[in-house]
Amino acid sequence: MERRKFIGAAGLAGILATGMAPAVQAGQSIRWRLASRFPKIQDIPHSGIEAFIRMVKEISGGKFEILLQEAEEQTASAGVLDSVQNGNVECGHTSAVYNISKDDVFALDGAIPFGLNARQMTAWMQQGNGLTLLREFYGNFGIINFPMGNTGAQMGGWYRKPVKSLADLKGLRMRITGLGSRVFERIGGKPSNLPSGEIVKAFERGNIDAAEWVGPYDDSKLGLQKVSKHYAYPGWWEGGSQFSLYVNQRAYDALTEENQAILEAATTVAHRDIQAQYDAKNPLALKELLAGKVKLMPLPATVLDAAYQAAQDLYAELSGKNPQWRKIYGSYAAFLRNQGWNWGYGELGFGNYMHERQQKAIATQQSELSRKKSAPAGRR
Amino acid sequence: MERRKFIGAAGLAGILATGMAPAVQAGQSIRWRLASRFPKIQDIPHSGIEAFIRMVKEISGGKFEILLQEAEEQTASAGVLDSVQNGNVECGHTSAVYNISKDDVFALDGAIPFGLNARQMTAWMQQGNGLTLLREFYGNFGIINFPMGNTGAQMGGWYRKPVKSLADLKGLRMRITGLGSRVFERIGGKPSNLPSGEIVKAFERGNIDAAEWVGPYDDSKLGLQKVSKHYAYPGWWEGGSQFSLYVNQRAYDALTEENQAILEAATTVAHRDIQAQYDAKNPLALKELLAGKVKLMPLPATVLDAAYQAAQDLYAELSGKNPQWRKIYGSYAAFLRNQGWNWGYGELGFGNYMHERQQKAIATQQSELSRKKSAPAGRR
């Protein structure tokens, strides 16, 4: 209760400090602060923030400026949520998954195991009931949320030893975040939630046996290939992990309708750009990883099946005890069920054929390469 | 030559008519006309246009208004390209694929057989060199292009009889557009390019044996399920078909930088919304089609392989005779080759597993349904 009062007061103070009363706003310029949850090494969300800031500035003719506060200035894991709620900053860029210690519902704004992929998530948010329901939920925190980025399907993590069966996960100490960590525990693993900067060290020191972070581009920047050679897929816990811009509701309400529309449009540009960057950079990163000593490892069906079942059990339990989860997950799950009707034919039919051709092309290249290599050797 | 001169004059007249000299623009309102290539029955691109128009209006505080001219007012297939080039309208929404009779390069802005999927296309446009190269190309037409929508992977068309082998395509009369029609011809088919409104009639009258349009939602609105029961996948000719907003370059240059940024942002919102609508509506449409008499038909590998090879041959020929194709396709093809490195693992690995679960869920539902149905019947 006390905390609530404090938040309210701080929020108001934050708004007054930036001079955003509507009357003042019309002629004068607006300056907002943006807190980022992402470490600097994660340069894709960072350049998405830059695209967002640039777009807001360009459209407003420089009248609406947003200043980035770096992640290092943020303290705790849920720092962005608190900062925006308290009005310490007007807005913040984060993954909702980082907030599940406060409420499991946050995961539905980021990613849940065996959930929607990136395009499906955007469809649920914009054309299903997703954004409406999640905005109701964020209303409890004095925040209005805008989707701003998605990683696409993530990889299934790095492992010290190959995973050949469910038994190999028994007692396995893995760095894994979000609801995936709960599911991982239910199928026998020992999850831990290390900050990204500590993952490689923990691997080296033998404190963890496995770790997931994002995908090929981010993972190789972090250096996971230096401590592990077994790179698994698919990342069943994040089939498409959405990032969000949180905006303090009072700061938002103080904006003109034009500036509110600018936020909607500029976050959409950043949403597109972050996804496009992951899609452009992940393939090159994976190609490079596989040219080194890294080996791809499909997760066994027994592991996927056990995780799938554990995830469904978890969702049923959450629906039983958390009314907001029941309501929002109900919409999410219905949307996901329907997705099966089209995705599997047009999209996967095309994708699988293209993948097959790609595999053939790689095999041809490699056999030509080895023929060229072996020919001179034979002559010696 | 004469035509060029005429275009220049009409373009200028168009601009003067809308009163868009920069000096006038600062204080006064702007009114643009938008021509749509899409028939009214295709309500998804239409609502994308509405989202675009609304966003431009909201951000500009009503000072930048765009009026839609319906497709029925457009005459020929390349009508939007001509209208925008001539300055008869300031902008137009279309699929570049409709313009390939003028230059094959247009297909690279829409879709080519065995090409990039929707997300990959956006990645190439924004983070590869796609948008830059295509804008150079559109410069020849006095147009600046903005991606505005994508259908996602399309279906593989409707057939009077099942396609079991490549031989079944021999002499098959099919309505098919874009470069897919050229590839279809090379593998033995007889393509025709009927307007959407004539497809069903042509099927009924026996003038065609097969037809492709878009995907489950658009196809069922057109009524293709009334004349054909065999619905094939995947649509190898359009793995993700992009729509574009064409803007007359002179009209664009006359805008303030703020208004130019508004166009970039608002087209991005519409790009997202059109894809999201297809992704939300296609599954429900396919579910309904399959609940009727429609049967899904995977295209045989021999057909896909022959079409794939014919497409590569076509691209090689075009590269030999069209320098702009060679340049832009070179960038496109390199981007596509790299995509194979990541898409096939994280994205497809996740997608295929989810599809498998969906298939199991449907099988369970159906067996429960038939058990319920058969029980009372047995008691009679």
PDB file of N, CA and C in Angstrom, chain A residues 98-160:
ATOM      1  N   TYR A  98      11.556 -10.696 -18.353  1.00  0.00           N
ATOM      2  CA  TYR A  98      12.375 -10.379 -17.178  1.00  0.00           C
ATOM      3  C   TYR A  98      11.537 -10.048 -15.947  1.00  0.00           C
ATOM      4  N   ASN A  99      10.230  -9.860 -16.127  1.00  0.00           N
ATOM      5  CA  ASN A  99       9.388  -9.422 -15.010  1.00  0.00           C
ATOM      6  C   ASN A  99       8.539 -10.525 -14.397  1.00  0.00           C
ATOM      7  N   ILE A 100       8.779 -11.782 -14.787  1.00  0.00           N
ATOM      8  CA  ILE A 100       7.843 -12.821 -14.322  1.00  0.00           C
ATOM      9  C   ILE A 100       7.919 -13.081 -12.827  1.00  0.00           C
ATOM     10  N   SER A 101       8.973 -12.591 -12.162  1.00  0.00           N
ATOM     11  CA  SER A 101       8.984 -12.756 -10.699  1.00  0.00           C
ATOM     12  C   SER A 101       7.859 -11.925 -10.072  1.00  0.00           C
ATOM     13  N   LYS A 102       7.406 -10.898 -10.756  1.00  0.00           N
ATOM     14  CA  LYS A 102       6.287 -10.075 -10.260  1.00  0.00           C
ATOM     15  C   LYS A 102       4.940 -10.688 -10.611  1.00  0.00           C
ATOM     16  N   ASP A 103       4.837 -11.253 -11.808  1.00  0.00           N
ATOM     17  CA  ASP A 103       3.583 -11.880 -12.242  1.00  0.00           C
ATOM     18  C   ASP A 103       3.876 -12.718 -13.487  1.00  0.00           C
ATOM     19  N   ASP A 104       3.400 -13.950 -13.489  1.00  0.00           N
ATOM     20  CA  ASP A 104       3.650 -14.829 -14.632  1.00  0.00           C
ATOM     21  C   ASP A 104       3.054 -14.283 -15.926  1.00  0.00           C
ATOM     22  N   VAL A 105       2.027 -13.441 -15.793  1.00  0.00           N
ATOM     23  CA  VAL A 105       1.352 -12.906 -16.981  1.00  0.00           C
ATOM     24  C   VAL A 105       2.325 -12.175 -17.903  1.00  0.00           C
ATOM     25  N   PHE A 106       3.363 -11.573 -17.320  1.00  0.00           N
ATOM     26  CA  PHE A 106       4.338 -10.851 -18.155  1.00  0.00           C
ATOM     27  C   PHE A 106       4.885 -11.731 -19.287  1.00  0.00           C
ATOM     28  N   ALA A 107       5.024 -13.022 -19.001  1.00  0.00           N
ATOM     29  CA  ALA A 107       5.584 -13.925 -20.024  1.00  0.00           C
ATOM     30  C   ALA A 107       4.759 -13.895 -21.310  1.00  0.00           C
ATOM     31  N   LEU A 108       3.451 -13.681 -21.163  1.00  0.00           N
ATOM     32  CA  LEU A 108       2.573 -13.676 -22.343  1.00  0.00           C
ATOM     33  C   LEU A 108       2.829 -12.471 -23.250  1.00  0.00           C
ATOM     34  N   ASP A 109       3.538 -11.478 -22.749  1.00  0.00           N
ATOM     35  CA  ASP A 109       3.914 -10.320 -23.562  1.00  0.00           C
ATOM     36  C   ASP A 109       5.310 -10.496 -24.168  1.00  0.00           C
ATOM     37  N   GLY A 110       5.990 -11.585 -23.783  1.00  0.00           N
ATOM     38  CA  GLY A 110       7.331 -11.840 -24.317  1.00  0.00           C
ATOM     39  C   GLY A 110       7.337 -13.135 -25.105  1.00  0.00           C
ATOM     40  N   ALA A 111       7.425 -14.246 -24.357  1.00  0.00           N
ATOM     41  CA  ALA A 111       7.366 -15.568 -24.989  1.00  0.00           C
ATOM     42  C   ALA A 111       7.056 -16.593 -23.914  1.00  0.00           C
ATOM     43  N   ILE A 112       6.326 -17.632 -24.289  1.00  0.00           N
ATOM     44  CA  ILE A 112       6.133 -18.773 -23.388  1.00  0.00           C
ATOM     45  C   ILE A 112       6.542 -20.034 -24.153  1.00  0.00           C
ATOM     46  N   PRO A 113       6.972 -21.078 -23.419  1.00  0.00           N
ATOM     47  CA  PRO A 113       7.364 -22.316 -24.092  1.00  0.00           C
ATOM     48  C   PRO A 113       6.256 -22.839 -25.011  1.00  0.00           C
ATOM     49  N   PHE A 114       6.654 -23.291 -26.191  1.00  0.00           N
ATOM     50  CA  PHE A 114       5.722 -23.834 -27.182  1.00  0.00           C
ATOM     51  C   PHE A 114       4.590 -22.844 -27.480  1.00  0.00           C
ATOM     52  N   GLY A 115       4.957 -21.599 -27.586  1.00  0.00           N
ATOM     53  CA  GLY A 115       3.965 -20.545 -27.819  1.00  0.00           C
ATOM     54  C   GLY A 115       3.955 -20.079 -29.272  1.00  0.00           C
ATOM     55  N   LEU A 116       3.486 -18.868 -29.462  1.00  0.00           N
ATOM     56  CA  LEU A 116       3.386 -18.275 -30.791  1.00  0.00           C
ATOM     57  C   LEU A 116       4.771 -17.933 -31.338  1.00  0.00           C
ATOM     58  N   ASN A 117       4.970 -18.078 -32.639  1.00  0.00           N
ATOM     59  CA  ASN A 117       6.223 -17.590 -33.225  1.00  0.00           C
ATOM     60  C   ASN A 117       6.110 -16.074 -33.456  1.00  0.00           C
ATOM     61  N   ALA A 118       7.159 -15.478 -34.000  1.00  0.00           N
ATOM     62  CA  ALA A 118       7.214 -14.011 -34.048  1.00  0.00           C
ATOM     63  C   ALA A 118       6.049 -13.393 -34.831  1.00  0.00           C
ATOM     64  N   ARG A 119       5.791 -13.909 -36.032  1.00  0.00           N
ATOM     65  CA  ARG A 119       4.721 -13.326 -36.832  1.00  0.00           C
ATOM     66  C   ARG A 119       3.359 -13.589 -36.207  1.00  0.00           C
ATOM     67  N   GLN A 120       3.213 -14.779 -35.645  1.00  0.00           N
ATOM     68  CA  GLN A 120       1.946 -15.117 -34.981  1.00  0.00           C
ATOM     69  C   GLN A 120       1.719 -14.221 -33.771  1.00  0.00           C
ATOM     70  N   MET A 121       2.793 -13.913 -33.052  1.00  0.00           N
ATOM     71  CA  MET A 121       2.691 -13.047 -31.873  1.00  0.00           C
ATOM     72  C   MET A 121       2.200 -11.661 -32.290  1.00  0.00           C
ATOM     73  N   THR A 122       2.790 -11.143 -33.362  1.00  0.00           N
ATOM     74  CA  THR A 122       2.355  -9.835 -33.862  1.00  0.00           C
ATOM     75  C   THR A 122       0.889  -9.893 -34.298  1.00  0.00           C
ATOM     76  N   ALA A 123       0.503 -10.999 -34.908  1.00  0.00           N
ATOM     77  CA  ALA A 123      -0.889 -11.144 -35.345  1.00  0.00           C
ATOM     78  C   ALA A 123      -1.837 -11.179 -34.148  1.00  0.00           C
ATOM     79  N   TRP A 124      -1.434 -11.916 -33.099  1.00  0.00           N
ATOM     80  CA  TRP A 124      -2.280 -11.974 -31.902  1.00  0.00           C
ATOM     81  C   TRP A 124      -2.373 -10.595 -31.249  1.00  0.00           C
ATOM     82  N   MET A 125      -1.242  -9.911 -31.160  1.00  0.00           N
ATOM     83  CA  MET A 125      -1.231  -8.586 -30.533  1.00  0.00           C
ATOM     84  C   MET A 125      -2.131  -7.614 -31.295  1.00  0.00           C
ATOM     85  N   GLN A 126      -1.982  -7.587 -32.623  1.00  0.00           N
ATOM     86  CA  GLN A 126      -2.635  -6.534 -33.407  1.00  0.00           C
ATOM     87  C   GLN A 126      -4.026  -6.917 -33.892  1.00  0.00           C
ATOM     88  N   GLN A 127      -4.213  -8.194 -34.201  1.00  0.00           N
ATOM     89  CA  GLN A 127      -5.481  -8.598 -34.821  1.00  0.00           C
ATOM     90  C   GLN A 127      -6.253  -9.583 -33.961  1.00  0.00           C
ATOM     91  N   GLY A 128      -5.566 -10.220 -33.023  1.00  0.00           N
ATOM     92  CA  GLY A 128      -6.271 -10.990 -32.013  1.00  0.00           C
ATOM     93  C   GLY A 128      -6.576  -9.992 -30.908  1.00  0.00           C
ATOM     94  N   ASN A 129      -6.739 -10.466 -29.698  1.00  0.00           N
ATOM     95  CA  ASN A 129      -7.093  -9.563 -28.620  1.00  0.00           C
ATOM     96  C   ASN A 129      -5.879  -9.236 -27.747  1.00  0.00           C
ATOM     97  N   GLY A 130      -4.679  -9.643 -28.203  1.00  0.00           N
ATOM     98  CA  GLY A 130      -3.498  -9.598 -27.349  1.00  0.00           C
ATOM     99  C   GLY A 130      -3.161  -8.227 -26.776  1.00  0.00           C
ATOM    100  N   LEU A 131      -3.057  -7.238 -27.636  1.00  0.00           N
ATOM    101  CA  LEU A 131      -2.638  -5.917 -27.165  1.00  0.00           C
ATOM    102  C   LEU A 131      -3.663  -5.333 -26.194  1.00  0.00           C
ATOM    103  N   THR A 132      -4.926  -5.490 -26.512  1.00  0.00           N
ATOM    104  CA  THR A 132      -5.988  -4.971 -25.643  1.00  0.00           C
ATOM    105  C   THR A 132      -5.904  -5.599 -24.251  1.00  0.00           C
ATOM    106  N   LEU A 133      -5.787  -6.913 -24.212  1.00  0.00           N
ATOM    107  CA  LEU A 133      -5.747  -7.614 -22.927  1.00  0.00           C
ATOM    108  C   LEU A 133      -4.488  -7.262 -22.141  1.00  0.00           C
ATOM    109  N   LEU A 134      -3.351  -7.215 -22.828  1.00  0.00           N
ATOM    110  CA  LEU A 134      -2.099  -6.913 -22.127  1.00  0.00           C
ATOM    111  C   LEU A 134      -2.071  -5.459 -21.654  1.00  0.00           C
ATOM    112  N   ARG A 135      -2.719  -4.578 -22.397  1.00  0.00           N
ATOM    113  CA  ARG A 135      -2.768  -3.186 -21.927  1.00  0.00           C
ATOM    114  C   ARG A 135      -3.630  -3.057 -20.668  1.00  0.00           C
ATOM    115  N   GLU A 136      -4.676  -3.844 -20.602  1.00  0.00           N
ATOM    116  CA  GLU A 136      -5.460  -3.880 -19.355  1.00  0.00           C
ATOM    117  C   GLU A 136      -4.565  -4.308 -18.201  1.00  0.00           C
ATOM    118  N   PHE A 137      -3.786  -5.355 -18.440  1.00  0.00           N
ATOM    119  CA  PHE A 137      -2.894  -5.881 -17.409  1.00  0.00           C
ATOM    120  C   PHE A 137      -1.846  -4.837 -17.006  1.00  0.00           C
ATOM    121  N   TYR A 138      -1.209  -4.208 -17.987  1.00  0.00           N
ATOM    122  CA  TYR A 138      -0.178  -3.199 -17.691  1.00  0.00           C
ATOM    123  C   TYR A 138      -0.777  -1.975 -17.002  1.00  0.00           C
ATOM    124  N   GLY A 139      -2.078  -1.773 -17.186  1.00  0.00           N
ATOM    125  CA  GLY A 139      -2.757  -0.694 -16.488  1.00  0.00           C
ATOM    126  C   GLY A 139      -2.568  -0.785 -14.978  1.00  0.00           C
ATOM    127  N   ASN A 140      -2.443  -2.015 -14.466  1.00  0.00           N
ATOM    128  CA  ASN A 140      -2.206  -2.207 -13.033  1.00  0.00           C
ATOM    129  C   ASN A 140      -0.874  -1.616 -12.582  1.00  0.00           C
ATOM    130  N   PHE A 141       0.026  -1.413 -13.529  1.00  0.00           N
ATOM    131  CA  PHE A 141       1.351  -0.889 -13.209  1.00  0.00           C
ATOM    132  C   PHE A 141       1.510   0.561 -13.687  1.00  0.00           C
ATOM    133  N   GLY A 142       0.404   1.158 -14.104  1.00  0.00           N
ATOM    134  CA  GLY A 142       0.468   2.542 -14.586  1.00  0.00           C
ATOM    135  C   GLY A 142       1.285   2.675 -15.855  1.00  0.00           C
ATOM    136  N   ILE A 143       1.259   1.597 -16.659  1.00  0.00           N
ATOM    137  CA  ILE A 143       2.105   1.547 -17.861  1.00  0.00           C
ATOM    138  C   ILE A 143       1.255   1.226 -19.085  1.00  0.00           C
ATOM    139  N   ILE A 144       1.595   1.828 -20.214  1.00  0.00           N
ATOM    140  CA  ILE A 144       1.035   1.399 -21.497  1.00  0.00           C
ATOM    141  C   ILE A 144       2.183   0.793 -22.315  1.00  0.00           C
ATOM    142  N   ASN A 145       1.930  -0.392 -22.869  1.00  0.00           N
ATOM    143  CA  ASN A 145       2.981  -1.152 -23.554  1.00  0.00           C
ATOM    144  C   ASN A 145       2.831  -1.100 -25.065  1.00  0.00           C
ATOM    145  N   PHE A 146       3.959  -1.053 -25.752  1.00  0.00           N
ATOM    146  CA  PHE A 146       4.015  -1.123 -27.218  1.00  0.00           C
ATOM    147  C   PHE A 146       4.992  -2.232 -27.610  1.00  0.00           C
ATOM    148  N   PRO A 147       4.574  -3.186 -28.453  1.00  0.00           N
ATOM    149  CA  PRO A 147       5.539  -4.181 -28.944  1.00  0.00           C
ATOM    150  C   PRO A 147       6.666  -3.452 -29.672  1.00  0.00           C
ATOM    151  N   MET A 148       7.902  -3.821 -29.366  1.00  0.00           N
ATOM    152  CA  MET A 148       9.029  -3.146 -30.038  1.00  0.00           C
ATOM    153  C   MET A 148      10.194  -4.119 -30.196  1.00  0.00           C
ATOM    154  N   GLY A 149      10.012  -5.026 -31.147  1.00  0.00           N
ATOM    155  CA  GLY A 149      11.072  -5.972 -31.486  1.00  0.00           C
ATOM    156  C   GLY A 149      10.703  -7.401 -31.178  1.00  0.00           C
ATOM    157  N   ASN A 150      11.371  -8.297 -31.874  1.00  0.00           N
ATOM    158  CA  ASN A 150      11.211  -9.723 -31.628  1.00  0.00           C
ATOM    159  C   ASN A 150      12.497 -10.389 -32.100  1.00  0.00           C
ATOM    160  N   THR A 151      12.929 -11.403 -31.375  1.00  0.00           N
ATOM    161  CA  THR A 151      14.175 -12.092 -31.758  1.00  0.00           C
ATOM    162  C   THR A 151      13.939 -13.130 -32.841  1.00  0.00           C
ATOM    163  N   GLY A 152      12.664 -13.528 -33.072  1.00  0.00           N
ATOM    164  CA  GLY A 152      12.396 -14.733 -33.865  1.00  0.00           C
ATOM    165  C   GLY A 152      12.669 -15.954 -33.010  1.00  0.00           C
ATOM    166  N   ALA A 153      12.516 -17.130 -33.606  1.00  0.00           N
ATOM    167  CA  ALA A 153      12.727 -18.377 -32.868  1.00  0.00           C
ATOM    168  C   ALA A 153      14.168 -18.434 -32.371  1.00  0.00           C
ATOM    169  N   GLN A 154      14.322 -18.702 -31.096  1.00  0.00           N
ATOM    170  CA  GLN A 154      15.667 -18.770 -30.531  1.00  0.00           C
ATOM    171  C   GLN A 154      16.232 -20.178 -30.673  1.00  0.00           C
ATOM    172  N   MET A 155      17.507 -20.294 -30.395  1.00  0.00           N
ATOM    173  CA  MET A 155      18.129 -21.614 -30.441  1.00  0.00           C
ATOM    174  C   MET A 155      17.913 -22.317 -29.097  1.00  0.00           C
ATOM    175  N   GLY A 156      18.243 -23.585 -29.053  1.00  0.00           N
ATOM    176  CA  GLY A 156      17.938 -24.414 -27.880  1.00  0.00           C
ATOM    177  C   GLY A 156      19.062 -24.501 -26.859  1.00  0.00           C
ATOM    178  N   GLY A 157      20.019 -23.577 -26.914  1.00  0.00           N
ATOM    179  CA  GLY A 157      21.044 -23.504 -25.884  1.00  0.00           C
ATOM    180  C   GLY A 157      22.313 -24.284 -26.180  1.00  0.00           C
ATOM    181  N   TRP A 158      23.290 -24.028 -25.339  1.00  0.00           N
ATOM    182  CA  TRP A 158      24.635 -24.608 -25.445  1.00  0.00           C
ATOM    183  C   TRP A 158      24.825 -25.633 -24.341  1.00  0.00           C
ATOM    184  N   TYR A 159      25.394 -26.781 -24.676  1.00  0.00           N
ATOM    185  CA  TYR A 159      25.521 -27.871 -23.706  1.00  0.00           C
ATOM    186  C   TYR A 159      26.959 -28.390 -23.689  1.00  0.00           C
ATOM    187  N   ARG A 160      27.404 -28.715 -22.491  1.00  0.00           N
ATOM    188  CA  ARG A 160      28.756 -29.255 -22.342  1.00  0.00           C
ATOM    189  C   ARG A 160      28.860 -30.616 -23.026  1.00  0.00           C
TER     190      ARG A 160
END
